[in-house]
Tab-separated table of C-alpha atoms and ligand atoms in Angstrom:
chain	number	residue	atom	x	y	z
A	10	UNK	CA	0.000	0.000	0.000
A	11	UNK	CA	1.274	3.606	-0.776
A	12	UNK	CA	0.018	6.743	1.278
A	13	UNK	CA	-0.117	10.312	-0.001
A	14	UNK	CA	-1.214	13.187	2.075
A	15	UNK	CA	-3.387	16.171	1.307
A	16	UNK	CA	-1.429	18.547	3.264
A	17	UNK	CA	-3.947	20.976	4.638
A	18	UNK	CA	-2.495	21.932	8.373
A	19	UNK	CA	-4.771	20.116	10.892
A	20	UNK	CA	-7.356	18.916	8.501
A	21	UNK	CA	-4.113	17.220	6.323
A	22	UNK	CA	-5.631	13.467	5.762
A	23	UNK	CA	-4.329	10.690	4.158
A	24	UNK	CA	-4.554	8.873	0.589
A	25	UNK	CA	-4.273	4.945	1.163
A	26	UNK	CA	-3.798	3.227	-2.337
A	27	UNK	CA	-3.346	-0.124	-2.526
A	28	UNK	CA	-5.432	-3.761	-3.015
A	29	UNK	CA	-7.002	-5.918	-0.771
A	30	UNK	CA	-7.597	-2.953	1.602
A	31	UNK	CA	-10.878	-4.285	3.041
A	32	UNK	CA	-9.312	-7.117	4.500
A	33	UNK	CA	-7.440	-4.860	6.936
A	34	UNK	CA	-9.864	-3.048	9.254
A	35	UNK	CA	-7.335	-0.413	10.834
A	36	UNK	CA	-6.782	1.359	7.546
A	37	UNK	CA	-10.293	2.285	7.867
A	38	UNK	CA	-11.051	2.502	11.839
A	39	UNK	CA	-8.649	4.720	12.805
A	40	UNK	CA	-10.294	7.317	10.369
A	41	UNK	CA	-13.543	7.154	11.984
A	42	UNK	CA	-14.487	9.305	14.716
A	43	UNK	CA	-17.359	8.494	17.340
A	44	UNK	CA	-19.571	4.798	17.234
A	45	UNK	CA	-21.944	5.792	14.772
A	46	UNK	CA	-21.819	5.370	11.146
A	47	UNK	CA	-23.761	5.558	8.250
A	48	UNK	CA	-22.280	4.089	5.084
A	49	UNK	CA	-23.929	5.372	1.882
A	50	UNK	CA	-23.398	3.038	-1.047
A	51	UNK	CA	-25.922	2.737	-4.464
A	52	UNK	CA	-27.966	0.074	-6.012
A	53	UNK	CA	-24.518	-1.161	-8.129
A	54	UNK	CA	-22.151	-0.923	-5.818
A	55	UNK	CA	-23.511	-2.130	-2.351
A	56	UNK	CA	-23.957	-5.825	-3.673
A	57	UNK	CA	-20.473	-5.478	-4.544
A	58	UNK	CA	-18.526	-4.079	-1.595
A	59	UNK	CA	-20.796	-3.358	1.038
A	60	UNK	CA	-20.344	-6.293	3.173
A	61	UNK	CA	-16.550	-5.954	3.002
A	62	UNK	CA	-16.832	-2.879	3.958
A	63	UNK	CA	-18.757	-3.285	6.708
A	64	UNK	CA	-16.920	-6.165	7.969
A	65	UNK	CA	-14.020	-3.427	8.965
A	66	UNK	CA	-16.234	-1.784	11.106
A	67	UNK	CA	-17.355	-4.411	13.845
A	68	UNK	CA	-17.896	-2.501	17.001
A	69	UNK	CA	-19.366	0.159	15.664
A	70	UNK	CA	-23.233	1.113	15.811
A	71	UNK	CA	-23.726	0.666	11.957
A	72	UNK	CA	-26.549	1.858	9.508
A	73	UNK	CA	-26.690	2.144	5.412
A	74	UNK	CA	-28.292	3.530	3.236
A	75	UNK	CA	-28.880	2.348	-0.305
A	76	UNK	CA	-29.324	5.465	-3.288
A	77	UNK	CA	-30.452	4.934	-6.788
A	78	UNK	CA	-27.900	4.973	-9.257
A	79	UNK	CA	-27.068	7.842	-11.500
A	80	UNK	CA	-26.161	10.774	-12.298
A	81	UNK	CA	-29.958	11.987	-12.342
A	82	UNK	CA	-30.541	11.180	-8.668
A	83	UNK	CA	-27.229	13.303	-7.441
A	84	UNK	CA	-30.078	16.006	-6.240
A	85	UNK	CA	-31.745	17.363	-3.219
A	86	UNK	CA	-34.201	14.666	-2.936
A	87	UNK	CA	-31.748	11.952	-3.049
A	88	UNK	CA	-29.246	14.445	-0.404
A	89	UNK	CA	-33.200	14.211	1.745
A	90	UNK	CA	-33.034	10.607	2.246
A	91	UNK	CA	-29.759	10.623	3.676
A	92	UNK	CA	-30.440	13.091	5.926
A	93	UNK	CA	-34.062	10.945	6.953
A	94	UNK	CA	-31.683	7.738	7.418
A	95	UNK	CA	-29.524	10.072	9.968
A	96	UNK	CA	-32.524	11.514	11.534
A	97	UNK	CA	-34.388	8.370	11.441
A	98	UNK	CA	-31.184	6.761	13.445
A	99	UNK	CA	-30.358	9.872	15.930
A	100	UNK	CA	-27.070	10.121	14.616
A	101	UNK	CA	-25.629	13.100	15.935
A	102	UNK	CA	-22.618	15.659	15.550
A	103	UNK	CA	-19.928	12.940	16.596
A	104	UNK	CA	-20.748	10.413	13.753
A	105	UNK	CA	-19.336	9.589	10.428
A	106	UNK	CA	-20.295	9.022	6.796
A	107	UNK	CA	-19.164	7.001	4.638
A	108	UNK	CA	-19.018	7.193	0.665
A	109	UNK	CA	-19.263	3.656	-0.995
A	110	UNK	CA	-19.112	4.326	-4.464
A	111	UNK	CA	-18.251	6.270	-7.655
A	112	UNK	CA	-18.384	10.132	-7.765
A	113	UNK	CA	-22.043	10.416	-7.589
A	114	UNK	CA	-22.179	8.969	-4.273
A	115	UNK	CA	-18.919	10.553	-3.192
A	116	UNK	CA	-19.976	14.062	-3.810
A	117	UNK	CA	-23.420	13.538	-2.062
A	118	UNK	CA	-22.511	11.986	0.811
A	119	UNK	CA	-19.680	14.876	1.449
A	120	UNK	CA	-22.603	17.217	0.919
A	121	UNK	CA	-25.077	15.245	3.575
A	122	UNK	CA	-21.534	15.334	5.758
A	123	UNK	CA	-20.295	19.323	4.970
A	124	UNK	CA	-24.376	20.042	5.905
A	125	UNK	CA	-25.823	17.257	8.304
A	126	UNK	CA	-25.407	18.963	12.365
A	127	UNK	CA	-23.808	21.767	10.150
A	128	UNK	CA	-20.722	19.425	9.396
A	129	UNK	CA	-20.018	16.042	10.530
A	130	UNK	CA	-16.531	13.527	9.913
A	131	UNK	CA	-16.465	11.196	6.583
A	132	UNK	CA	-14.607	8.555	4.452
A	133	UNK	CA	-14.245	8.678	0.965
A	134	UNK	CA	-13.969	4.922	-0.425
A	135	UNK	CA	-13.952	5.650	-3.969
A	136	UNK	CA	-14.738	2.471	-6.307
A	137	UNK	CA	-14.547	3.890	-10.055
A	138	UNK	CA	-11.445	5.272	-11.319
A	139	UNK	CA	-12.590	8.766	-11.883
A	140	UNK	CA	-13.442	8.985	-8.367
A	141	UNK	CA	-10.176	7.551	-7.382
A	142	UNK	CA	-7.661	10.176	-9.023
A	143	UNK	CA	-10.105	12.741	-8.725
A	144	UNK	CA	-13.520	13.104	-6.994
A	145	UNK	CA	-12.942	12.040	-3.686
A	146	UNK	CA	-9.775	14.355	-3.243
A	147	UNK	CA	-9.949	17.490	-2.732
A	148	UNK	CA	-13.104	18.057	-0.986
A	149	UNK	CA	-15.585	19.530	-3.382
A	150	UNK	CA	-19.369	18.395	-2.342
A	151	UNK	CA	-22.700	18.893	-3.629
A	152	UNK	CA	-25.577	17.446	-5.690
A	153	UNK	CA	-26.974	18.950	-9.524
A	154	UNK	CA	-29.933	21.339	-10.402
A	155	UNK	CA	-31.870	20.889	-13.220
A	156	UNK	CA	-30.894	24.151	-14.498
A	157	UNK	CA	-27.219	23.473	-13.867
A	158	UNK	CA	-24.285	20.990	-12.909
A	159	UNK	CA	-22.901	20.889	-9.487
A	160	UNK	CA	-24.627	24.000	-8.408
A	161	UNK	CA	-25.477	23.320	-4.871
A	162	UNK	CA	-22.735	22.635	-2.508
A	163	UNK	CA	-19.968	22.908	0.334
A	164	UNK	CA	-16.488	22.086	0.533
A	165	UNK	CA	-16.018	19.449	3.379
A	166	UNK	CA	-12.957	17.488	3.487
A	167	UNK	CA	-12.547	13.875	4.272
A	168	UNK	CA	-10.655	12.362	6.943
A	169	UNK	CA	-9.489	10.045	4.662
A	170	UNK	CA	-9.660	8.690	1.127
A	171	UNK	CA	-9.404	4.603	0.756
A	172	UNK	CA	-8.608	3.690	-2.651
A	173	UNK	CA	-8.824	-0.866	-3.138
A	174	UNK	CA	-7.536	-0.563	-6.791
A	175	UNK	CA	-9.301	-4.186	-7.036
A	176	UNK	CA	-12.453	-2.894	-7.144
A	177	UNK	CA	-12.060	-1.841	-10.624
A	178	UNK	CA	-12.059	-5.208	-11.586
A	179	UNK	CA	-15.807	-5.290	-11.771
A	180	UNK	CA	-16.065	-1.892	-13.264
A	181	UNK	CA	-16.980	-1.454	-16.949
A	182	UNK	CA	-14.782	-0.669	-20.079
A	183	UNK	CA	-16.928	2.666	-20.655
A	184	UNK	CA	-16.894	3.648	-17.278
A	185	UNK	CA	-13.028	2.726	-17.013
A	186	UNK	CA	-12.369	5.240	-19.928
A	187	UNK	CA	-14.336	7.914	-18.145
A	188	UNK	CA	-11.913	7.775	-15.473
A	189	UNK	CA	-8.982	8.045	-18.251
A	190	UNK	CA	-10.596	11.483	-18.836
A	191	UNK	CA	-9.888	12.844	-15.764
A	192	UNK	CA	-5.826	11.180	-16.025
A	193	UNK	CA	-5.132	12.409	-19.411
A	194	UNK	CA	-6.352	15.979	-17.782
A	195	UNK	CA	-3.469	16.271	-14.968
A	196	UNK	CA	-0.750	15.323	-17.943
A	197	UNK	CA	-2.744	18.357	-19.577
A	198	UNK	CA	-2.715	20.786	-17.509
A	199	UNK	CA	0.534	19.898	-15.239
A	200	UNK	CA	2.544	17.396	-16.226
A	201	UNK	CA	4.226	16.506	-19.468
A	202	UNK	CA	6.350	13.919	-18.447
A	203	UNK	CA	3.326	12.484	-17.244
A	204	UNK	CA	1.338	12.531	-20.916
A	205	UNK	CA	3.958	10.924	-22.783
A	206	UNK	CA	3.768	8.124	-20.022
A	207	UNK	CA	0.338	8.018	-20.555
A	208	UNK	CA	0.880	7.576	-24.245
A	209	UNK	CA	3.033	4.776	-24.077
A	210	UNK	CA	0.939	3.284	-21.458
A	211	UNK	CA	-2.731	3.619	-22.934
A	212	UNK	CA	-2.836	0.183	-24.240
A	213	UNK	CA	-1.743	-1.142	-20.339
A	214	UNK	CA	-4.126	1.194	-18.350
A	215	UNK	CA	-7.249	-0.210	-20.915
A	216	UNK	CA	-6.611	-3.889	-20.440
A	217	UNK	CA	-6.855	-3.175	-17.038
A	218	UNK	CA	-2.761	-3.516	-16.022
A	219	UNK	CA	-2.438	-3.701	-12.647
A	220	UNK	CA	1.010	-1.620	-12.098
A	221	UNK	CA	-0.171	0.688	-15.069
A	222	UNK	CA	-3.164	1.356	-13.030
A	223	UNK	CA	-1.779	1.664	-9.634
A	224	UNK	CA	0.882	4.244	-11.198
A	225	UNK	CA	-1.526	6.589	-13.202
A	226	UNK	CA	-4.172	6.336	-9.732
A	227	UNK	CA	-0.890	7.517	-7.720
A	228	UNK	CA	-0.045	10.256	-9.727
A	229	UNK	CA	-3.053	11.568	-10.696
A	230	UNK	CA	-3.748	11.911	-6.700
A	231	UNK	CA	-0.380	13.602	-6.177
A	232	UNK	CA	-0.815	16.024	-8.624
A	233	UNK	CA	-4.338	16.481	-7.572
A	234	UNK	CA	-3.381	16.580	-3.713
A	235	UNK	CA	-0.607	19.061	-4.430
A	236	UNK	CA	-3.090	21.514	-6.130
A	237	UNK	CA	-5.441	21.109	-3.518
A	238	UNK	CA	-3.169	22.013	-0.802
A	239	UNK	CA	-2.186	24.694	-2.668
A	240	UNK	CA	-5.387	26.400	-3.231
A	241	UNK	CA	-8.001	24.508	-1.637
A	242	UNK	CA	-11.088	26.943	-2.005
A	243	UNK	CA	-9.907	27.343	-5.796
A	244	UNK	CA	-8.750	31.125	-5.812
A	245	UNK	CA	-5.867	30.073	-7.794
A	246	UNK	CA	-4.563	27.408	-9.911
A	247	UNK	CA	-7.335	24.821	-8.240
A	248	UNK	CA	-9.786	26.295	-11.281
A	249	UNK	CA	-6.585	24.769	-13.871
A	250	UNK	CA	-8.318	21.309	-13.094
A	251	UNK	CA	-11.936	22.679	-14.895
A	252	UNK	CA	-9.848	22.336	-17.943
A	253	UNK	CA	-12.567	21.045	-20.217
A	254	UNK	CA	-15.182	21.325	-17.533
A	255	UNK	CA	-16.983	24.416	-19.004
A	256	UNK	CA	-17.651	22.863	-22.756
A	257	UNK	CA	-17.776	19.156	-20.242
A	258	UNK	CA	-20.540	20.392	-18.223
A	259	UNK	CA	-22.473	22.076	-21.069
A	260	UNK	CA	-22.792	18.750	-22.750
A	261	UNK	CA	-23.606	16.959	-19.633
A	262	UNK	CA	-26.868	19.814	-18.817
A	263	UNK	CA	-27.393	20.118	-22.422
A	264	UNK	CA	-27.411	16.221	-23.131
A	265	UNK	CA	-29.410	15.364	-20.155
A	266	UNK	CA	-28.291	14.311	-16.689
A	267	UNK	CA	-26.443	10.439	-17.086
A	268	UNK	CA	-26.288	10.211	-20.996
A	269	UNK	CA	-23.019	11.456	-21.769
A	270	UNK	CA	-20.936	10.440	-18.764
A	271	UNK	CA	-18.990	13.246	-16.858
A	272	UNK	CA	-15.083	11.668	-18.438
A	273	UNK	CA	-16.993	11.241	-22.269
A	274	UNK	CA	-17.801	15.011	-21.754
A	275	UNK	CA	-15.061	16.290	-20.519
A	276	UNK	CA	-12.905	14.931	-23.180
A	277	UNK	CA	-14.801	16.063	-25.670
A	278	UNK	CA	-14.562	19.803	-23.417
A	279	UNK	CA	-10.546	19.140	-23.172
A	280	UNK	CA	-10.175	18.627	-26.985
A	281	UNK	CA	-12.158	21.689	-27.828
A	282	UNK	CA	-10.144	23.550	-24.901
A	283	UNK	CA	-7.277	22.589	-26.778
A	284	UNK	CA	-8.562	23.833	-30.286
A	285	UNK	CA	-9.293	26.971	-28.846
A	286	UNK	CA	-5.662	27.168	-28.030
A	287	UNK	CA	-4.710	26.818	-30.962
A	288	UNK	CA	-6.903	29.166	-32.787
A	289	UNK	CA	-5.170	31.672	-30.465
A	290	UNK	CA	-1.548	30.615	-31.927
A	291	UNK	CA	-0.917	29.655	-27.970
A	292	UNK	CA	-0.770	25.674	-28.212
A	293	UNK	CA	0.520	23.924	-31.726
A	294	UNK	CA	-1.333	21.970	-34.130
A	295	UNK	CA	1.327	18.945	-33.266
A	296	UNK	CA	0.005	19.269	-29.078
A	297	UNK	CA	-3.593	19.294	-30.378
A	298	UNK	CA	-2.927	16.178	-32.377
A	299	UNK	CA	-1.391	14.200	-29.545
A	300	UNK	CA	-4.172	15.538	-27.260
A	301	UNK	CA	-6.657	14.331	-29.818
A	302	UNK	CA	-4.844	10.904	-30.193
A	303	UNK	CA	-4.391	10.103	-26.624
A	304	UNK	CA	-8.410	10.634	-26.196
A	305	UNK	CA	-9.412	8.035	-29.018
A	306	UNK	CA	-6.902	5.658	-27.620
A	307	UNK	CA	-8.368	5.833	-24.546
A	308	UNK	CA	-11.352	5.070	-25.846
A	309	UNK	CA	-13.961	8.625	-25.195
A	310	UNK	CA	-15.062	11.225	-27.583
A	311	UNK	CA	-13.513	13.673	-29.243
A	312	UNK	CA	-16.550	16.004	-30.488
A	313	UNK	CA	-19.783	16.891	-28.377
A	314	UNK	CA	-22.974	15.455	-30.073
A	315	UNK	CA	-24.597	17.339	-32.989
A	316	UNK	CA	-27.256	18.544	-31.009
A	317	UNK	CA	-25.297	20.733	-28.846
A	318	UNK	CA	-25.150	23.755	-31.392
A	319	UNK	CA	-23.792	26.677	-30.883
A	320	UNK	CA	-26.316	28.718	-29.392
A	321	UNK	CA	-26.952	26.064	-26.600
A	322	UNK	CA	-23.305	25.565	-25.310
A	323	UNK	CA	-23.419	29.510	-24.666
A	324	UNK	CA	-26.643	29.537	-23.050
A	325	UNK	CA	-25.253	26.840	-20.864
A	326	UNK	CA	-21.970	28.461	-20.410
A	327	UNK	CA	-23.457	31.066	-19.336
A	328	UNK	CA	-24.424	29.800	-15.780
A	329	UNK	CA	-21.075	28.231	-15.547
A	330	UNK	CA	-19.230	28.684	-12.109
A	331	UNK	CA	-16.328	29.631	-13.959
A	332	UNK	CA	-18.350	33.024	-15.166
A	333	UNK	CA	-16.855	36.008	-12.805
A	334	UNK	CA	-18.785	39.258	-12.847
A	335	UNK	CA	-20.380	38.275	-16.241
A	336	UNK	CA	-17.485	37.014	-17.876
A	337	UNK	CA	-16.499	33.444	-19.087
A	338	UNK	CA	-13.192	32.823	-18.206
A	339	UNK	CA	-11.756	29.141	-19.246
A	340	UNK	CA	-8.783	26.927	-18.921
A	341	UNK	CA	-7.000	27.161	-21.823
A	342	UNK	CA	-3.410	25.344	-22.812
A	343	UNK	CA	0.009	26.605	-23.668
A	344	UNK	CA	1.467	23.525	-24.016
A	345	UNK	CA	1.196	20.305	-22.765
A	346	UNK	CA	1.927	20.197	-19.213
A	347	UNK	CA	1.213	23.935	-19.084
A	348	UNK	CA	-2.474	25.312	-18.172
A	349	UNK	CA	-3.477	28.501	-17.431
A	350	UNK	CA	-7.166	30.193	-17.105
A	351	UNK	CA	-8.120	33.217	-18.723
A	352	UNK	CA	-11.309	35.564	-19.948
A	353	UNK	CA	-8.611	37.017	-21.931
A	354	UNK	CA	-9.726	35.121	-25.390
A	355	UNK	CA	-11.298	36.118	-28.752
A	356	UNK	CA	-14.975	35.421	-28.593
A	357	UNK	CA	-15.111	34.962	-33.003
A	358	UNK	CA	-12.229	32.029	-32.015
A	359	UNK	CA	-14.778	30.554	-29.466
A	360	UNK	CA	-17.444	30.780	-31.384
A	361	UNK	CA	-16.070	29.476	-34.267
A	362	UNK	CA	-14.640	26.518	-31.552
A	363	UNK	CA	-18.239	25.806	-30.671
A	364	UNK	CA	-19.651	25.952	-34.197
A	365	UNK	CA	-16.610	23.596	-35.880
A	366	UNK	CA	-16.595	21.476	-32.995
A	367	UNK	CA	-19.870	19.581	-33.889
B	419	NAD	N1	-15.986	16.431	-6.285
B	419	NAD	C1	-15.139	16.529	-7.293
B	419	NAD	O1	-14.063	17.130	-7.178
B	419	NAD	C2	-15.474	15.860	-8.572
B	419	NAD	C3	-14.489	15.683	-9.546
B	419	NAD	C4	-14.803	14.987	-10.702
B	419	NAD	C5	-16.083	14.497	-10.878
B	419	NAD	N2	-17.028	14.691	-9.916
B	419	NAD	C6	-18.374	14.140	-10.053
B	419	NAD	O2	-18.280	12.731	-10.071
B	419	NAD	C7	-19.403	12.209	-10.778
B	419	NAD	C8	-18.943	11.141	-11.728
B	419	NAD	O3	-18.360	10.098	-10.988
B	419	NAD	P1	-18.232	8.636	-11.585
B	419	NAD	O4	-17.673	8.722	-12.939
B	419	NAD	O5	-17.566	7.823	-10.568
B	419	NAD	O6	-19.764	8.212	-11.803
B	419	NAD	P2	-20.773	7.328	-10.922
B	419	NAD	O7	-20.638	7.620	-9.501
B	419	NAD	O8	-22.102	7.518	-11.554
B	419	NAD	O9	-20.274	5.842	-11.183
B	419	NAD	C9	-20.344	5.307	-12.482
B	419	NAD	C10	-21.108	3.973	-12.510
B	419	NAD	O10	-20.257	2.935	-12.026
B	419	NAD	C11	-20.931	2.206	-10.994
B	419	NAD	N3	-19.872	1.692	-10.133
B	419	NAD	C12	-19.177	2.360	-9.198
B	419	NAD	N4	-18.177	1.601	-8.738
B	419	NAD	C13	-18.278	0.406	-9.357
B	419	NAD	C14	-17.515	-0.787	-9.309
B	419	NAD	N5	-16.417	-0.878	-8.564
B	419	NAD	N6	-17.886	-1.827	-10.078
B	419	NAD	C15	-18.970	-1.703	-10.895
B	419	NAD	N7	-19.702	-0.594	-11.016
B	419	NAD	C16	-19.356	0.453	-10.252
B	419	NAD	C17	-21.843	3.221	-10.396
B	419	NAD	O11	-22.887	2.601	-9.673
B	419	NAD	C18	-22.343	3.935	-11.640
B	419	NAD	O12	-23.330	3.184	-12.284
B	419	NAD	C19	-20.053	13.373	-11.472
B	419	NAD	O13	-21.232	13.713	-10.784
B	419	NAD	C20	-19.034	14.492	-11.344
B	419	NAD	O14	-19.622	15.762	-11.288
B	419	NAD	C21	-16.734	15.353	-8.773
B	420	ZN	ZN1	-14.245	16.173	-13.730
């Protein structure tokens, strides 16, 4: 097993990656403060894990509770039942949650913690690979609007993030490339040395290599863990990991909750990030190519569906966290391995972006 920390002072915490974690209760207890718990898992993933997981935590007074799963039930009313289960059980300010599950359940169950008492302890077990190198660091909670992605939420950190790298073995090829999405973004944005790994290694990571796997999870959390302590409440170069987020979540809203899956649209939004760049002269034609190349072979989209015109990526740009006073500002590329974000960009080159991109 390797640990990383997310160096935050006293709320630092620590990222255990390794397999076969569930078969070693202290990696888990030690993390958990008071005797009650509530584990939150979904439909999927409970009949997978949940009795592992709750065979680390004899001794403690233990509930569940079982979500739908989806990307269209990461709202309030789904948020409502956890907070019913917690009720329902008296749970009170010294318990824990714990997140069973892909991002979905991650960032909801951070949300029920940031909120529940006004802010109670949780675990992030993460069990698809996006959430791995990516949703359950860093702290970021909340559930979806219909009128917009992510919209409602806290930051809340975890106590600690448990990563079993084995439970990817029952996770799907599609979903698998998702994830990619997300590790071909920190090569993007910070880490060239990392990309050309990733391009030697693409053929490893999709048939599911274990040391290829266990090496992309670990770096993709160190790079993400380093950003994080850096800027936690993303005033600075946090907002470099949106990279393809803004065009991402447009497609996501625009496409319906759960059809396009977050990774699928935010490669689509990196590769469009990254023509944008290059319509400015700032990234070459030979980075765009590689960029483009690395997506396919990881198996996700490079172009948003046909029915996201134009017209409809601005109108859902336009509610966009990333808009400041009124104006859009993006992550855009220099190079690869070198991010920056910026309002400072031609609005013909975007729109000509959004109208070639299709
Ligand atoms: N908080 C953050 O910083 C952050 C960062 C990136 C993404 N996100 C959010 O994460 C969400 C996407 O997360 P996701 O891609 O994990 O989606 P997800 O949670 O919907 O999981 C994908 C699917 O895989 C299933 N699944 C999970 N683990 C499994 C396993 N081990 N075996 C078999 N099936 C399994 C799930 O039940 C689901 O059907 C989005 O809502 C996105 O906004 C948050
Ligand atoms: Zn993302």
């Amino acid at each position: 097993m390797n640990t990383l920390v997310v160096d935050l002072g006293d709320r630092s915490y620590p990222i255990k990656i390794g397999r076969q974690l569930f078969t070693n209760p202290a990696l888990l207890t030690e993390h958990i403060h008071g005797r009650q718990v509530m584990l939150v898992s979904n439909t999927t993933v409970a009949p997978l894990y949940l009795d592992a997981v709750a065979g680390m935590l004899a001794g403690f007074s233990l509930q569940s509770v079982i979500l739908p799963d989806g990307e269209e039930y990461k709202t309030l009313d789904t948020l409502n039942t956890i907070f019913t289960a917690l009720l329902e059980n008296r749970f009170n300010r010294g318990c824990t949650l714990i997140a069973l599950g892909g991002g979905v359940v991650g960032d909801i169950t951070g949300f029920a913690a940031a909120s529940y008492q006004r802010g109670v302890a949780f675990v992030q077990i993460p069990t698809t690979l996006l959430a791995q190198v990516d949703s359950s660091v860093g702290g970021k909670t909340g559930v979806n609007h219909p009128l917009g992605k992510n919209m409602i939420g806290a930051f809340h950190q975890p106590n600690c993030v448990l990563i079993d790298t084995n439970t990817l073995d029952t996770l799907d090829d599609r979903q698998l490339a998702a994830g990619l999405a997300e590790v071909i973004k920190y090569g993007l944005i910070k880490d060239s040395g990392f990309f050309t790994w990733l391009e030697q290694n693409m053929t490893a990571l999709r048939t599911r290599d274990k040391q290829a796997l266990a090496y992309a999870i670990e770096r993709s959390c160190a790079l993400k863990a380093a950003i994080v302590a850096a800027d936690e409440r993303e005033s600075g170069q946090r907002a470099l990991l949106n990279l393809g987020h803004t065009f991402g979540h447009a497609i996501e809203t625009g496409t319906g909750y759960g059809n396009w899956l977050h990774g699928e649209a935010v490669a689509a939004g990196m590769l469009m990030a990254a023509e944008l760049s290059a319509r400015h002269g700032w990234l070459s034609t030979d980075a765009v190519r590689r960029t483009e190349k690395l997506l396919r072979q990881a198996g996700l989209p490079t172009s948003p569906p046909a029915e996201m015109t134009a017209d409809r990526f601005m109108d859902l740009m336009a509610v966009d966290k990333k808009v400041v006073d009124g104006g859009l500002r993006l992550v855009l590329l220099k190079d690869i391995g070198h991010a920056l974000v910026t309002s400072d960009f031609r609005q013909d080159l975007l729109a000509a972006t959004l109208a070639g991109a299709t």
